[in-house]
GROMACS .gro file of C-alpha atoms in nm:
model
  332
    1UNK     CA    1   2.362   0.420   0.524
    2UNK     CA    2   2.130   0.697   0.581
    3UNK     CA    3   2.353   0.911   0.316
    4UNK     CA    4   2.178   0.971  -0.015
    5UNK     CA    5   2.241   0.642  -0.269
    6UNK     CA    6   2.316   0.737  -0.626
    7UNK     CA    7   2.341   0.355  -0.778
    8UNK     CA    8   2.362   0.266  -1.146
    9UNK     CA    9   2.263  -0.085  -1.125
   10UNK     CA   10   1.922  -0.161  -0.949
   11UNK     CA   11   1.800  -0.518  -0.871
   12UNK     CA   12   1.424  -0.519  -0.809
   13UNK     CA   13   1.266  -0.826  -0.585
   14UNK     CA   14   0.901  -0.961  -0.604
   15UNK     CA   15   0.861  -1.199  -0.312
   16UNK     CA   16   0.608  -1.470  -0.234
   17UNK     CA   17   0.593  -1.737   0.022
   18UNK     CA   18   0.757  -2.004  -0.171
   19UNK     CA   19   0.991  -1.765  -0.437
   20UNK     CA   20   1.104  -1.446  -0.512
   21UNK     CA   21   1.145  -1.327  -0.876
   22UNK     CA   22   1.427  -1.087  -0.951
   23UNK     CA   23   1.515  -0.832  -1.203
   24UNK     CA   24   1.867  -0.708  -1.250
   25UNK     CA   25   1.889  -0.380  -1.447
   26UNK     CA   26   2.258  -0.269  -1.535
   27UNK     CA   27   2.362   0.075  -1.638
   28UNK     CA   28   2.302  -0.009  -2.029
   29UNK     CA   29   1.960  -0.048  -1.948
   30UNK     CA   30   1.910  -0.408  -2.021
   31UNK     CA   31   1.708  -0.615  -1.735
   32UNK     CA   32   1.791  -0.967  -1.647
   33UNK     CA   33   1.513  -1.220  -1.509
   34UNK     CA   34   1.585  -1.507  -1.259
   35UNK     CA   35   1.375  -1.699  -1.002
   36UNK     CA   36   1.483  -1.827  -0.672
   37UNK     CA   37   1.359  -2.022  -0.426
   38UNK     CA   38   1.241  -1.845  -0.082
   39UNK     CA   39   1.482  -2.011   0.147
   40UNK     CA   40   1.875  -1.953   0.260
   41UNK     CA   41   1.967  -2.151  -0.028
   42UNK     CA   42   1.776  -1.941  -0.241
   43UNK     CA   43   1.928  -1.639  -0.136
   44UNK     CA   44   2.289  -1.781  -0.144
   45UNK     CA   45   2.204  -1.859  -0.501
   46UNK     CA   46   2.104  -1.472  -0.572
   47UNK     CA   47   2.423  -1.363  -0.450
   48UNK     CA   48   2.622  -1.598  -0.672
   49UNK     CA   49   2.422  -1.505  -0.956
   50UNK     CA   50   2.498  -1.134  -0.877
   51UNK     CA   51   2.849  -1.211  -0.838
   52UNK     CA   52   2.834  -1.374  -1.184
   53UNK     CA   53   2.729  -1.039  -1.316
   54UNK     CA   54   3.010  -0.861  -1.160
   55UNK     CA   55   2.795  -0.568  -1.080
   56UNK     CA   56   2.917  -0.264  -0.854
   57UNK     CA   57   2.686  -0.006  -0.687
   58UNK     CA   58   2.385  -0.234  -0.676
   59UNK     CA   59   2.076  -0.120  -0.509
   60UNK     CA   60   1.832  -0.383  -0.406
   61UNK     CA   61   1.469  -0.300  -0.358
   62UNK     CA   62   1.156  -0.520  -0.257
   63UNK     CA   63   0.841  -0.411  -0.119
   64UNK     CA   64   0.742  -0.377   0.257
   65UNK     CA   65   0.483  -0.616   0.261
   66UNK     CA   66   0.522  -0.821   0.584
   67UNK     CA   67   0.693  -1.147   0.666
   68UNK     CA   68   0.814  -1.274   0.340
   69UNK     CA   69   1.096  -1.051   0.252
   70UNK     CA   70   1.245  -0.976   0.585
   71UNK     CA   71   1.484  -1.269   0.596
   72UNK     CA   72   1.614  -1.183   0.248
   73UNK     CA   73   1.652  -0.805   0.308
   74UNK     CA   74   1.863  -0.923   0.628
   75UNK     CA   75   2.074  -1.151   0.433
   76UNK     CA   76   2.139  -0.875   0.152
   77UNK     CA   77   2.231  -0.636   0.436
   78UNK     CA   78   2.468  -0.866   0.623
   79UNK     CA   79   2.603  -0.963   0.267
   80UNK     CA   80   2.709  -0.558   0.228
   81UNK     CA   81   2.446  -0.481   0.009
   82UNK     CA   82   2.234  -0.173  -0.002
   83UNK     CA   83   1.873  -0.282   0.039
   84UNK     CA   84   1.568  -0.080   0.059
   85UNK     CA   85   1.207  -0.182   0.178
   86UNK     CA   86   0.957   0.036  -0.016
   87UNK     CA   87   0.606   0.127   0.031
   88UNK     CA   88   0.405  -0.087  -0.208
   89UNK     CA   89   0.169   0.199  -0.259
   90UNK     CA   90   0.471   0.414  -0.393
   91UNK     CA   91   0.551   0.165  -0.615
   92UNK     CA   92   0.191   0.140  -0.754
   93UNK     CA   93   0.179   0.503  -0.757
   94UNK     CA   94   0.523   0.498  -1.013
   95UNK     CA   95   0.339   0.213  -1.204
   96UNK     CA   96   0.030   0.404  -1.292
   97UNK     CA   97   0.226   0.718  -1.365
   98UNK     CA   98   0.417   0.530  -1.641
   99UNK     CA   99   0.049   0.370  -1.736
  100UNK     CA  100   0.164   0.027  -1.651
  101UNK     CA  101  -0.109  -0.201  -1.581
  102UNK     CA  102   0.024  -0.524  -1.672
  103UNK     CA  103   0.075  -0.749  -1.325
  104UNK     CA  104   0.305  -1.077  -1.328
  105UNK     CA  105   0.588  -1.154  -1.082
  106UNK     CA  106   0.831  -1.087  -1.371
  107UNK     CA  107   0.671  -0.765  -1.449
  108UNK     CA  108   0.643  -0.646  -1.102
  109UNK     CA  109   1.016  -0.748  -0.984
  110UNK     CA  110   1.113  -0.514  -1.318
  111UNK     CA  111   0.904  -0.229  -1.208
  112UNK     CA  112   1.040  -0.247  -0.851
  113UNK     CA  113   1.404  -0.236  -1.012
  114UNK     CA  114   1.306   0.096  -1.246
  115UNK     CA  115   1.113   0.254  -0.935
  116UNK     CA  116   1.445   0.180  -0.734
  117UNK     CA  117   1.667   0.363  -1.013
  118UNK     CA  118   1.430   0.652  -1.063
  119UNK     CA  119   1.348   0.752  -0.687
  120UNK     CA  120   1.693   0.636  -0.518
  121UNK     CA  121   1.498   0.541  -0.182
  122UNK     CA  122   1.676   0.519   0.143
  123UNK     CA  123   1.869   0.228   0.254
  124UNK     CA  124   1.697  -0.017   0.527
  125UNK     CA  125   1.846  -0.063   0.845
  126UNK     CA  126   1.760  -0.378   1.025
  127UNK     CA  127   1.608  -0.357   1.366
  128UNK     CA  128   1.790  -0.358   1.681
  129UNK     CA  129   1.781  -0.716   1.858
  130UNK     CA  130   1.535  -0.651   2.137
  131UNK     CA  131   1.297  -0.531   1.849
  132UNK     CA  132   1.341  -0.858   1.620
  133UNK     CA  133   1.292  -1.054   1.933
  134UNK     CA  134   0.958  -0.876   2.024
  135UNK     CA  135   0.840  -0.903   1.654
  136UNK     CA  136   0.883  -1.282   1.688
  137UNK     CA  137   0.710  -1.322   1.995
  138UNK     CA  138   0.437  -1.130   1.864
  139UNK     CA  139   0.421  -1.328   1.566
  140UNK     CA  140   0.420  -1.641   1.773
  141UNK     CA  141   0.157  -1.512   1.963
  142UNK     CA  142  -0.055  -1.449   1.657
  143UNK     CA  143  -0.021  -1.803   1.528
  144UNK     CA  144  -0.098  -1.961   1.875
  145UNK     CA  145  -0.408  -1.758   1.869
  146UNK     CA  146  -0.500  -1.822   1.527
  147UNK     CA  147  -0.449  -2.199   1.568
  148UNK     CA  148  -0.669  -2.208   1.882
  149UNK     CA  149  -0.957  -2.034   1.681
  150UNK     CA  150  -0.952  -2.308   1.419
  151UNK     CA  151  -0.932  -2.574   1.692
  152UNK     CA  152  -1.236  -2.402   1.877
  153UNK     CA  153  -1.432  -2.348   1.546
  154UNK     CA  154  -1.374  -2.754   1.465
  155UNK     CA  155  -1.488  -2.833   1.831
  156UNK     CA  156  -1.809  -2.657   1.765
  157UNK     CA  157  -1.889  -2.823   1.443
  158UNK     CA  158  -2.106  -3.102   1.617
  159UNK     CA  159  -1.998  -3.424   1.391
  160UNK     CA  160  -1.711  -3.536   1.611
  161UNK     CA  161  -1.627  -3.877   1.790
  162UNK     CA  162  -1.556  -3.852   2.168
  163UNK     CA  163  -1.233  -3.922   2.075
  164UNK     CA  164  -1.162  -3.628   1.848
  165UNK     CA  165  -1.324  -3.416   2.075
  166UNK     CA  166  -1.119  -3.492   2.358
  167UNK     CA  167  -0.801  -3.462   2.137
  168UNK     CA  168  -0.912  -3.110   2.051
  169UNK     CA  169  -0.992  -3.011   2.394
  170UNK     CA  170  -0.629  -3.139   2.497
  171UNK     CA  171  -0.515  -2.924   2.210
  172UNK     CA  172  -0.712  -2.603   2.269
  173UNK     CA  173  -0.608  -2.630   2.659
  174UNK     CA  174  -0.246  -2.648   2.556
  175UNK     CA  175  -0.264  -2.349   2.346
  176UNK     CA  176  -0.440  -2.168   2.579
  177UNK     CA  177  -0.146  -2.223   2.812
  178UNK     CA  178   0.114  -2.148   2.557
  179UNK     CA  179  -0.083  -1.817   2.448
  180UNK     CA  180  -0.057  -1.718   2.847
  181UNK     CA  181   0.302  -1.807   2.842
  182UNK     CA  182   0.395  -1.614   2.549
  183UNK     CA  183   0.212  -1.309   2.650
  184UNK     CA  184   0.422  -1.344   2.976
  185UNK     CA  185   0.725  -1.323   2.759
  186UNK     CA  186   0.595  -1.020   2.562
  187UNK     CA  187   0.521  -0.846   2.878
  188UNK     CA  188   0.877  -0.909   3.062
  189UNK     CA  189   1.059  -0.831   2.733
  190UNK     CA  190   0.913  -0.477   2.710
  191UNK     CA  191   0.971  -0.421   3.070
  192UNK     CA  192   1.336  -0.548   3.010
  193UNK     CA  193   1.417  -0.294   2.778
  194UNK     CA  194   1.329   0.069   2.881
  195UNK     CA  195   1.270   0.240   2.515
  196UNK     CA  196   1.021  -0.051   2.448
  197UNK     CA  197   0.868   0.019   2.775
  198UNK     CA  198   0.819   0.373   2.736
  199UNK     CA  199   0.685   0.340   2.397
  200UNK     CA  200   0.453   0.101   2.518
  201UNK     CA  201   0.288   0.304   2.807
  202UNK     CA  202   0.245   0.599   2.524
  203UNK     CA  203   0.044   0.365   2.291
  204UNK     CA  204  -0.151   0.228   2.571
  205UNK     CA  205  -0.250   0.609   2.685
  206UNK     CA  206  -0.449   0.598   2.334
  207UNK     CA  207  -0.819   0.514   2.364
  208UNK     CA  208  -0.873   0.153   2.231
  209UNK     CA  209  -0.514   0.083   2.222
  210UNK     CA  210  -0.430  -0.213   2.505
  211UNK     CA  211  -0.088  -0.358   2.594
  212UNK     CA  212  -0.156  -0.656   2.275
  213UNK     CA  213  -0.198  -0.400   2.038
  214UNK     CA  214   0.080  -0.164   2.166
  215UNK     CA  215   0.319  -0.454   2.145
  216UNK     CA  216   0.215  -0.518   1.783
  217UNK     CA  217   0.257  -0.201   1.669
  218UNK     CA  218   0.618  -0.167   1.824
  219UNK     CA  219   0.681  -0.506   1.653
  220UNK     CA  220   0.542  -0.436   1.315
  221UNK     CA  221   0.635  -0.070   1.242
  222UNK     CA  222   0.943  -0.147   1.426
  223UNK     CA  223   1.042   0.215   1.456
  224UNK     CA  224   0.789   0.528   1.419
  225UNK     CA  225   1.052   0.761   1.469
  226UNK     CA  226   1.185   0.683   1.128
  227UNK     CA  227   0.888   0.826   0.930
  228UNK     CA  228   0.883   1.198   0.856
  229UNK     CA  229   0.527   1.195   0.890
  230UNK     CA  230   0.169   1.033   1.035
  231UNK     CA  231   0.066   0.964   0.680
  232UNK     CA  232   0.372   0.807   0.577
  233UNK     CA  233   0.295   0.549   0.853
  234UNK     CA  234  -0.068   0.483   0.763
  235UNK     CA  235   0.040   0.427   0.417
  236UNK     CA  236   0.279   0.121   0.544
  237UNK     CA  237  -0.012   0.003   0.693
  238UNK     CA  238  -0.256   0.053   0.376
  239UNK     CA  239  -0.478   0.263   0.564
  240UNK     CA  240  -0.481   0.566   0.352
  241UNK     CA  241  -0.797   0.605   0.122
  242UNK     CA  242  -0.837   0.574  -0.238
  243UNK     CA  243  -1.111   0.658  -0.530
  244UNK     CA  244  -1.305   0.334  -0.643
  245UNK     CA  245  -1.239   0.299  -0.998
  246UNK     CA  246  -1.411   0.109  -1.254
  247UNK     CA  247  -1.208   0.090  -1.598
  248UNK     CA  248  -1.177   0.451  -1.660
  249UNK     CA  249  -1.439   0.581  -1.422
  250UNK     CA  250  -1.432   0.710  -1.063
  251UNK     CA  251  -1.727   0.629  -0.839
  252UNK     CA  252  -1.631   0.938  -0.580
  253UNK     CA  253  -1.647   0.702  -0.332
  254UNK     CA  254  -1.324   0.620  -0.116
  255UNK     CA  255  -1.203   0.292   0.042
  256UNK     CA  256  -0.889   0.176   0.214
  257UNK     CA  257  -0.584   0.112  -0.017
  258UNK     CA  258  -0.514  -0.201   0.155
  259UNK     CA  259  -0.144  -0.205  -0.002
  260UNK     CA  260   0.107  -0.253   0.274
  261UNK     CA  261   0.079  -0.436   0.611
  262UNK     CA  262  -0.206  -0.644   0.636
  263UNK     CA  263  -0.114  -0.735   1.029
  264UNK     CA  264  -0.147  -0.391   1.103
  265UNK     CA  265  -0.492  -0.362   0.944
  266UNK     CA  266  -0.627  -0.635   1.111
  267UNK     CA  267  -0.479  -0.556   1.452
  268UNK     CA  268  -0.618  -0.218   1.461
  269UNK     CA  269  -1.011  -0.260   1.347
  270UNK     CA  270  -1.140  -0.388   1.703
  271UNK     CA  271  -0.952  -0.162   1.860
  272UNK     CA  272  -1.088   0.101   1.641
  273UNK     CA  273  -1.438  -0.021   1.738
  274UNK     CA  274  -1.359  -0.009   2.134
  275UNK     CA  275  -1.260   0.350   2.077
  276UNK     CA  276  -1.553   0.475   1.866
  277UNK     CA  277  -1.798   0.263   2.129
  278UNK     CA  278  -1.608   0.386   2.446
  279UNK     CA  279  -1.402   0.697   2.394
  280UNK     CA  280  -1.587   1.036   2.435
  281UNK     CA  281  -1.303   1.182   2.214
  282UNK     CA  282  -1.365   0.945   1.924
  283UNK     CA  283  -1.761   0.939   1.953
  284UNK     CA  284  -1.746   1.318   1.910
  285UNK     CA  285  -1.508   1.302   1.606
  286UNK     CA  286  -1.702   1.013   1.434
  287UNK     CA  287  -2.059   1.210   1.498
  288UNK     CA  288  -1.871   1.475   1.275
  289UNK     CA  289  -1.798   1.240   0.996
  290UNK     CA  290  -2.145   1.088   0.998
  291UNK     CA  291  -2.282   1.448   0.956
  292UNK     CA  292  -2.057   1.453   0.641
  293UNK     CA  293  -2.251   1.159   0.511
  294UNK     CA  294  -1.966   0.890   0.588
  295UNK     CA  295  -2.069   0.550   0.605
  296UNK     CA  296  -2.043   0.295   0.923
  297UNK     CA  297  -1.718   0.116   0.730
  298UNK     CA  298  -1.560   0.442   0.616
  299UNK     CA  299  -1.608   0.557   0.991
  300UNK     CA  300  -1.440   0.240   1.102
  301UNK     CA  301  -1.146   0.310   0.836
  302UNK     CA  302  -1.077   0.644   0.952
  303UNK     CA  303  -1.070   0.550   1.330
  304UNK     CA  304  -0.794   0.295   1.216
  305UNK     CA  305  -0.637   0.555   1.061
  306UNK     CA  306  -0.675   0.783   1.321
  307UNK     CA  307  -0.526   0.542   1.583
  308UNK     CA  308  -0.231   0.512   1.364
  309UNK     CA  309  -0.160   0.875   1.340
  310UNK     CA  310  -0.200   0.906   1.724
  311UNK     CA  311   0.031   0.631   1.757
  312UNK     CA  312   0.314   0.830   1.546
  313UNK     CA  313   0.195   1.187   1.754
  314UNK     CA  314   0.269   1.019   2.095
  315UNK     CA  315   0.586   0.824   1.995
  316UNK     CA  316   0.726   1.142   1.797
  317UNK     CA  317   0.623   1.382   2.096
  318UNK     CA  318   0.709   1.159   2.384
  319UNK     CA  319   0.397   1.272   2.540
  320UNK     CA  320   0.104   1.039   2.622
  321UNK     CA  321  -0.257   1.115   2.428
  322UNK     CA  322  -0.427   1.432   2.491
  323UNK     CA  323  -0.796   1.508   2.351
  324UNK     CA  324  -0.677   1.863   2.304
  325UNK     CA  325  -0.397   1.808   2.065
  326UNK     CA  326  -0.528   1.511   1.914
  327UNK     CA  327  -0.848   1.715   1.796
  328UNK     CA  328  -0.587   1.905   1.572
  329UNK     CA  329  -0.482   1.575   1.389
  330UNK     CA  330  -0.722   1.591   1.077
  331UNK     CA  331  -0.812   1.232   0.944
  332UNK     CA  332  -1.137   1.182   0.752
   0.00000   0.00000   0.00000
């Protein structure tokens, strides 16, 4: 599957929580559109629809944006179809080059299909079972934590009856225990798989990154070694800078693209803050950015990007964080 793909028929998929739009472009260039439910039944209907069109040499593409598309990608892969998960930023750049500004689900699906034909991105390989299990555990921990925070906010509202307050307190206690158990399962799972344990220890050597963030990085990026550069990983996380635009004008200031995996951006925010406050290496590096006129938020964004670059570096080299080689990594 790692050999170059030369497909004559492309399937672009624009996926959302409840449904996904597809665009099938045959060698004739004609585009056919369809909408399916984002369910197992919808996946089966998609394959039946493709079979009804008697397609061959099909290459399916969807954007790598996180949860919504992973089940469909795995289903298509198991159905012996070539499928690629592509960086949303690359699709956006392709659209801009073609001067496409219209944005609807139908248009996006066709854009992804045409990107697929033009760029022939490499085939996606599903994560190994131990990686998928880690991802499931990490996302379960995230869900439990969000529920606990929501319940704690309700508890502090001050307009509760005694019965409701007691119910909330019981639920919070339950969630706290579930969080502890899930964290223990994650630690044990990583410990049971030498490759995960080695990479977790390498990530843990980076200032600001602890075992929770290391587990999330391993779960969401899945395989750092598959990327050819740290910038590719940063782009996947939506942490590459872009110029602020208003109409046809450019302000000259930059911000994060935020086109990519939102879980990674969310997970790296507080580790970046911690690194900037507690690490001599990050303090000195950030001082250099500030002397160049970078704002507080720009420095934090750059620190998040720096963490991704360092994560790529330690995994790629197999060596723990070292301030001497880390200085050579240019991130601004």
